[in-house]
Amino acid sequence: MFPFKYYAPTKVLFGRDTELKVAEMIRLFGGTKVLIHYGGGSVIRSGLMKRVTDTLDAAGIAYISLGGAVPNPRLSLVYEGIELCKREGIDFLLAVGGGSAIDSAKAIGYGVYNGGDVWDFYDGKRKAAGCLPLGVILTLSATGSEMSDSSVITKEEGLIKRGYSSDYGRAKFALLNPELTMTLPDYQTACGCADIMMHTMERYFTGGATLQLTDAIAEALLRTVMTNAEILVKDPKSYDARAEVMWAGSLSHNGLTGFGSDGGDWMTHKLEHELGGLYDVAHGAGLTAIWGSWARYVYRDCLPRFRRFAVNVMGVEAVGTDEEIALKGIEAMEAFYRRIHMPTNLRELGVNPTEDELKEMARKCAIGVGGAKGSARLLREADMLAIYRASM
Ligand code: NZQ
Ligand code: ZN
């Protein structure tokens, strides 16, 4: 087991109507003037925003709002939010929505607290010394941003999508009501399940460490999400299935499923971020479109883990060579993706990059990871290009 840091400071209230605790939570964490940050309007159409503002009004908490965080949230809105917060004397951020609204709020928080150009953090040029306090009302179980230390922003100029991770960006509280996810389109529900699983799989496929407890938690989480993702395909209003998925989403990206590993692989995510930046695809769908090609490219270098995954997670019978078992596990995962209507290659994802575009993505990806990355197998630009090609 590698040494690790355990820090999951977010206060979680889970269950029906927890969004009505929002004023109490903001008070608890010292907020007096709030920026409510949200996406394209689903939270207004669902009536959630009115419930939130009614609660703040009743508690006498001042607020303003800024919508418009799009999937793959943009830097220009972050800049706008920073200026707005400074002008209005905002001391607390409330993100209401999915990962995009949360990540955009985190970026606004870094910008207000630290001054200078907030993109510097995403560009790896400096580190934040703090962030405005942030609370979350989650409407989409997917990214785990409600408990994670990361934020992912897309800079329009050059279509560069980059993440920044810092404990300062962790939410003070997260209000998790599974019912709020019932208005999601089925596609977004499935994308979310895929993303949740990938946050654990990125940590699971590692070249280092034997991890009994962490592996058992990771495998249970993956099986739980698979079972409930399939229930939600048939019964999208199942509260229990949405509840299982929602809690899995938060735990899958707060570190729990990777404690003691070498940090994990993360190359499927890095390869997807280039797709998201260039083609604006839904993050979860981009991940499933890449994963099979990545897995086939690296599995021989990480055979014990792929074998274990096949048997313990995908239920493959342990018969045959390790390589055969590992490959069956990869096939079983792709079959699962198809059952929840997720793509398993770029064509199914609906994008058709030219050879030049594939090269450009591989180039940008390699720059983004500082030359090489991956724990299952260390990948360089030529490997990244080979995986993109194989995923066509
Ligand atoms: O914008 P609105 O109108 O709210 O609609 C959204 C959006 O169109 C809609 N939606 C969300 N909740 C809804 C709903 N529609 C109906 N009912 C609801 N209850 O769903 C669409 C997608 O929302 P978005 O927030 O973009 O999705 P997600 O939560 O998957 O976030 C994706 C972003 O997070 C990043 C991704 O790269 C992507 O940019 N990630 C962030 C991470 C983190 N901060 O830790 C880790 C992840 O690996 C990921 O990279
Ligand atoms: Zn993700």
XYZ file of C-alpha atoms and ligand atoms in Angstrom:
443
model
C 0.000 0.000 0.000
C 1.349 3.418 -0.945
C 1.112 6.273 1.569
C -1.933 8.483 1.065
C -3.716 11.566 2.313
C -7.340 11.226 3.433
C -9.259 14.485 3.176
C -12.970 14.485 2.438
C -14.239 17.577 4.254
C -17.582 17.973 2.455
C -20.638 17.788 4.692
C -23.181 15.616 2.902
C -26.928 15.660 3.508
C -28.502 12.829 1.539
C -32.157 12.118 0.829
C -35.464 13.621 -0.234
C -35.914 17.393 0.256
C -32.328 17.956 1.419
C -32.160 20.985 -0.898
C -34.432 22.739 1.594
C -31.521 22.765 4.064
C -29.591 25.130 1.829
C -30.023 28.302 3.902
C -29.056 26.483 7.094
C -25.908 25.142 5.447
C -24.864 28.477 3.955
C -25.237 30.074 7.404
C -23.243 27.253 8.989
C -20.331 27.986 6.656
C -20.508 31.746 7.089
C -22.071 32.851 3.785
C -23.841 36.207 3.813
C -24.089 37.066 0.113
C -24.387 34.230 -2.364
C -23.830 33.735 -6.075
C -26.124 30.948 -7.300
C -24.430 29.435 -10.323
C -26.284 27.088 -12.669
C -26.368 25.715 -16.200
C -28.676 26.063 -19.179
C -31.936 26.264 -17.249
C -32.994 22.709 -16.345
C -33.033 23.770 -12.684
C -35.462 26.572 -13.486
C -37.735 24.349 -15.580
C -37.829 21.652 -12.887
C -38.900 24.176 -10.214
C -35.771 23.494 -8.132
C -34.456 27.053 -8.433
C -37.671 28.509 -7.062
C -37.548 26.169 -4.074
C -33.958 27.227 -3.444
C -34.574 30.974 -3.735
C -37.756 30.724 -1.617
C -35.681 29.055 1.087
C -32.995 31.761 0.917
C -35.637 34.526 0.917
C -37.308 33.036 3.976
C -33.943 32.938 5.770
C -33.053 36.499 4.730
C -29.891 35.448 2.855
C -28.968 37.807 0.015
C -28.154 36.285 -3.384
C -27.713 36.953 -7.063
C -27.611 34.352 -9.800
C -25.588 33.570 -12.888
C -26.683 30.839 -15.287
C -25.157 29.623 -18.522
C -22.574 27.021 -17.495
C -22.616 24.676 -20.493
C -21.381 21.062 -20.609
C -17.597 21.414 -20.917
C -17.925 24.771 -19.112
C -16.231 27.739 -20.699
C -13.572 30.082 -19.391
C -15.385 33.212 -20.638
C -18.299 32.615 -18.247
C -15.819 32.027 -15.426
C -14.295 35.455 -16.095
C -17.789 36.975 -16.109
C -18.594 35.278 -12.796
C -15.365 36.527 -11.209
C -16.133 40.138 -12.155
C -19.723 39.779 -10.947
C -18.621 38.395 -7.557
C -16.107 41.183 -7.051
C -18.622 43.875 -8.013
C -21.362 42.464 -5.766
C -19.224 41.527 -2.753
C -20.101 37.829 -2.944
C -18.691 35.679 -0.110
C -20.267 32.291 -0.910
C -20.875 30.274 -4.086
C -23.811 27.924 -4.513
C -23.657 25.616 -7.534
C -27.034 24.135 -8.496
C -26.683 21.534 -11.227
C -24.262 18.955 -12.597
C -20.491 18.868 -12.849
C -20.333 21.761 -15.288
C -22.055 24.245 -12.977
C -19.988 22.991 -10.023
C -16.664 23.156 -11.888
C -17.441 26.603 -13.247
C -18.291 27.757 -9.707
C -14.995 26.362 -8.395
C -13.103 28.269 -11.091
C -14.956 31.473 -10.205
C -14.026 30.859 -6.572
C -10.323 30.480 -7.419
C -10.411 33.603 -9.560
C -12.033 35.787 -6.896
C -9.822 34.564 -4.069
C -6.463 34.638 -5.832
C -6.684 37.444 -8.382
C -4.679 37.363 -11.636
C -5.684 35.132 -14.532
C -7.557 32.073 -13.247
C -6.495 30.076 -16.341
C -2.966 30.004 -14.881
C -4.133 27.274 -12.494
C -5.553 25.127 -15.283
C -2.471 25.775 -17.362
C -0.214 24.551 -14.561
C 1.499 27.936 -14.149
C 0.658 28.513 -10.458
C -1.253 27.045 -7.533
C -4.258 28.532 -5.769
C -3.827 29.766 -2.203
C -7.553 29.497 -1.495
C -11.035 29.578 -2.982
C -14.343 31.219 -2.100
C -16.415 28.734 -0.040
C -18.717 26.625 -2.183
C -21.901 24.644 -1.562
C -23.572 22.266 -4.010
C -27.093 21.115 -4.808
C -26.509 18.220 -7.179
C -28.871 17.417 -10.072
C -26.754 14.900 -12.014
C -24.860 11.944 -10.551
C -21.704 11.721 -12.614
C -18.552 13.705 -12.036
C -18.292 13.478 -8.262
C -17.327 17.155 -8.347
C -19.580 17.642 -5.307
C -16.878 15.954 -3.189
C -13.827 16.009 -5.451
C -10.929 18.452 -5.475
C -11.101 18.936 -9.250
C -12.571 21.388 -11.684
C -12.418 21.065 -15.465
C -12.720 24.139 -17.698
C -12.547 24.668 -21.459
C -10.722 27.684 -22.856
C -12.456 28.735 -26.071
C -9.272 30.002 -27.668
C -7.616 26.821 -28.962
C -10.450 24.658 -27.528
C -8.275 23.545 -24.631
C -9.961 21.527 -21.875
C -7.911 21.282 -18.686
C -8.442 20.253 -15.090
C -7.148 21.781 -11.901
C -7.142 19.980 -8.558
C -6.815 21.584 -5.146
C -8.260 20.844 -1.716
C -9.304 24.499 -1.540
C -11.925 23.773 -4.199
C -13.682 21.031 -2.237
C -17.286 21.909 -1.478
C -18.190 22.814 2.109
C -21.477 20.970 1.730
C -23.321 18.859 -0.830
C -27.083 18.381 -0.756
C -27.847 15.088 -2.480
C -31.488 14.404 -3.245
C -31.755 11.504 -5.722
C -35.208 12.730 -6.803
C -33.591 15.780 -8.398
C -32.001 13.511 -11.004
C -35.355 12.154 -12.213
C -35.804 14.921 -14.786
C -32.582 13.916 -16.572
C -32.730 12.669 -20.162
C -31.938 8.920 -20.209
C -28.750 9.631 -22.162
C -27.386 11.894 -19.405
C -28.282 9.337 -16.737
C -26.287 6.699 -18.622
C -23.382 9.103 -19.272
C -23.313 9.781 -15.554
C -23.167 6.086 -14.661
C -20.312 5.601 -17.128
C -18.374 8.520 -15.651
C -18.905 7.317 -12.084
C -17.564 3.880 -12.980
C -14.612 5.342 -14.850
C -13.485 7.346 -11.815
C -13.060 4.052 -9.993
C -11.669 2.176 -13.017
C -8.992 4.837 -13.529
C -7.869 4.150 -9.973
C -8.268 0.375 -10.273
C -6.071 -0.215 -13.334
C -2.760 0.551 -11.748
C 0.628 -0.987 -12.082
C 1.402 -0.717 -8.379
C 0.181 -1.929 -4.982
C -1.933 -4.732 -3.598
C -5.006 -3.274 -2.016
C -7.430 -5.653 -0.369
C -9.839 -3.175 1.185
C -9.624 -0.534 -1.525
C -10.101 -3.149 -4.261
C -13.096 -4.657 -2.496
C -14.712 -1.217 -2.186
C -13.930 -0.439 -5.829
C -15.355 -3.715 -7.106
C -18.522 -3.376 -5.021
C -18.999 0.159 -6.279
C -18.614 -0.891 -9.912
C -21.067 -3.794 -9.552
C -23.557 -1.535 -7.760
C -23.471 1.109 -10.478
C -23.804 -1.501 -13.243
C -26.824 -3.126 -11.609
C -28.565 0.166 -11.011
C -27.661 1.690 -14.378
C -29.505 -1.212 -15.996
C -32.490 -0.748 -13.680
C -32.616 2.929 -14.686
C -32.706 2.054 -18.397
C -36.032 0.287 -17.742
C -37.296 2.275 -14.769
C -35.865 5.817 -14.758
C -38.088 6.819 -11.822
C -36.656 4.225 -9.430
C -35.699 6.224 -6.330
C -33.614 3.419 -4.904
C -31.591 2.962 -8.099
C -31.010 6.721 -8.355
C -29.978 6.808 -4.701
C -27.423 4.016 -5.157
C -25.983 5.721 -8.228
C -25.862 9.140 -6.577
C -23.935 7.998 -3.525
C -21.635 5.905 -5.713
C -20.936 9.037 -7.766
C -19.736 10.975 -4.746
C -17.648 8.128 -3.342
C -16.126 7.240 -6.690
C -14.278 10.528 -6.999
C -13.519 11.540 -3.420
C -10.532 9.192 -3.249
C -12.179 6.271 -1.430
C -11.869 3.808 -4.312
C -8.179 4.508 -4.844
C -6.638 4.967 -1.416
C -3.234 3.321 -1.233
C -2.750 3.000 -4.991
C -0.063 4.845 -6.948
C -2.638 7.457 -7.982
C -4.174 5.439 -10.797
C -3.988 5.577 -14.567
C -6.293 8.426 -15.730
C -5.408 8.155 -19.425
C -8.997 7.412 -20.556
C -9.968 10.710 -18.943
C -7.069 12.593 -20.513
C -7.872 11.186 -23.956
C -11.553 12.094 -23.478
C -10.799 15.638 -22.425
C -9.357 16.308 -25.889
C -12.552 14.948 -27.473
C -14.674 17.085 -25.153
C -12.618 20.176 -25.937
C -12.727 19.667 -29.697
C -16.183 18.155 -30.286
C -18.107 19.178 -27.168
C -19.286 15.602 -26.566
C -20.870 14.513 -23.273
C -18.010 13.493 -20.975
C -19.365 10.040 -19.998
C -20.042 9.078 -23.620
C -16.574 10.232 -24.657
C -15.091 7.969 -21.978
C -16.938 4.824 -23.087
C -16.044 5.535 -26.734
C -12.343 5.471 -25.817
C -12.143 2.910 -23.019
C -12.197 -0.338 -25.030
C -9.400 0.850 -27.321
C -7.358 2.009 -24.347
C -7.957 -1.279 -22.508
C -6.906 -3.443 -25.471
C -3.787 -1.312 -25.905
C -2.625 -1.597 -22.295
C -4.056 -4.804 -20.781
C -0.983 -6.983 -21.306
C 1.062 -4.545 -19.194
C -1.456 -4.716 -16.368
C -2.651 -8.282 -16.745
C -3.292 -9.230 -13.088
C -5.586 -6.250 -12.623
C -7.469 -6.858 -15.894
C -7.903 -10.514 -14.988
C -9.172 -9.641 -11.524
C -11.530 -7.033 -13.000
C -12.934 -9.593 -15.450
C -13.670 -12.131 -12.723
C -14.648 -9.945 -9.753
C -16.488 -7.152 -11.550
C -17.688 -8.521 -14.885
C -18.432 -12.047 -13.639
C -16.241 -13.757 -16.245
C -15.576 -17.440 -15.485
C -11.922 -17.937 -14.501
C -11.264 -20.468 -17.258
C -8.477 -20.137 -19.830
C -5.283 -18.105 -19.877
C -5.050 -14.817 -17.996
C -5.011 -13.022 -21.310
C -8.187 -14.729 -22.497
C -9.957 -13.943 -19.235
C -8.810 -10.310 -19.345
C -10.082 -9.890 -22.909
C -13.442 -11.386 -21.981
C -13.683 -8.802 -19.207
C -13.088 -5.973 -21.681
C -15.714 -7.404 -24.040
C -18.186 -7.762 -21.162
C -17.701 -4.126 -20.204
C -18.340 -3.023 -23.792
C -21.477 -5.187 -23.888
C -22.628 -3.419 -20.721
C -22.016 -0.025 -22.343
C -24.194 -1.077 -25.260
C -26.968 -2.228 -22.917
C -27.120 1.254 -21.368
C -26.873 2.806 -24.869
C -23.388 4.236 -24.541
C -20.978 4.338 -27.501
C -17.980 2.001 -27.722
C -16.128 3.870 -30.469
C -15.917 7.352 -32.001
C -18.340 6.527 -34.817
C -21.016 5.567 -32.303
C -20.157 8.721 -30.376
C -21.032 10.654 -33.546
C -17.632 12.146 -34.336
C -15.436 11.397 -37.294
C -12.024 13.049 -36.880
C -9.608 13.290 -39.800
C -6.109 11.852 -39.420
C -4.846 15.415 -38.840
C -7.397 15.938 -36.088
C -6.402 12.669 -34.413
C -2.791 13.830 -34.491
C -3.753 17.201 -33.080
C -5.663 15.574 -30.198
C -2.727 13.288 -29.430
C -0.348 16.259 -29.529
C -2.504 18.346 -27.187
C -3.087 15.381 -24.885
C 0.635 14.736 -24.596
C 1.261 18.406 -23.810
C -1.553 18.343 -21.239
C -0.012 15.419 -19.335
C 3.521 16.779 -19.543
C 4.742 14.262 -22.126
C 3.691 10.882 -20.750
C 1.127 9.460 -18.327
C -0.529 6.202 -17.281
C -0.079 3.585 -14.595
C -1.477 0.493 -16.324
C 0.977 1.458 -19.059
C 2.902 4.673 -19.539
C 1.626 6.328 -22.712
C 3.385 8.855 -24.913
C 2.089 10.838 -27.877
C 2.531 7.942 -30.354
C 0.578 5.617 -28.030
C -2.186 8.188 -27.637
C -2.469 8.487 -31.410
C -2.625 4.707 -31.761
C -5.493 4.542 -29.244
C -7.397 7.355 -30.981
C -6.946 5.548 -34.301
C -8.151 2.258 -32.827
C -11.254 3.951 -31.441
C -12.444 5.113 -34.882
O -27.321 22.941 -18.178
P -28.627 22.387 -17.747
O -29.798 23.060 -18.348
O -28.735 22.258 -16.248
O -28.700 20.891 -18.374
C -27.734 19.906 -18.084
C -26.797 19.618 -19.252
O -27.422 19.842 -20.469
C -28.435 18.596 -17.930
N -28.955 18.366 -16.582
C -28.259 18.333 -15.416
N -29.075 17.982 -14.411
C -30.312 17.827 -14.940
C -30.235 18.076 -16.325
N -31.312 17.985 -17.141
C -32.477 17.641 -16.580
N -32.625 17.354 -15.256
C -31.567 17.421 -14.416
N -31.717 17.086 -13.126
O -27.475 17.620 -18.216
C -26.531 18.134 -19.148
C -25.131 17.801 -18.676
O -24.827 18.528 -17.494
P -23.301 18.677 -17.032
O -23.272 19.406 -15.751
O -22.499 19.212 -18.165
O -22.893 17.134 -16.846
P -21.852 16.449 -15.911
O -22.317 16.464 -14.508
O -21.615 15.139 -16.534
O -20.547 17.364 -15.991
C -19.669 17.238 -17.065
C -18.450 18.136 -16.894
O -17.711 17.799 -15.703
C -16.346 17.480 -16.057
C -16.503 16.942 -17.450
O -15.292 16.902 -18.157
C -17.492 17.917 -18.056
O -16.862 19.134 -18.390
N -15.739 16.592 -15.054
C -15.530 17.091 -13.826
C -14.903 16.365 -12.830
C -14.652 16.929 -11.497
N -14.846 18.215 -11.308
O -14.248 16.242 -10.551
C -14.425 15.003 -13.055
C -14.958 14.390 -14.285
O -14.085 13.357 -14.680
C -15.206 15.314 -15.425
O -14.025 15.533 -16.208
Zn -14.988 11.780 -15.389
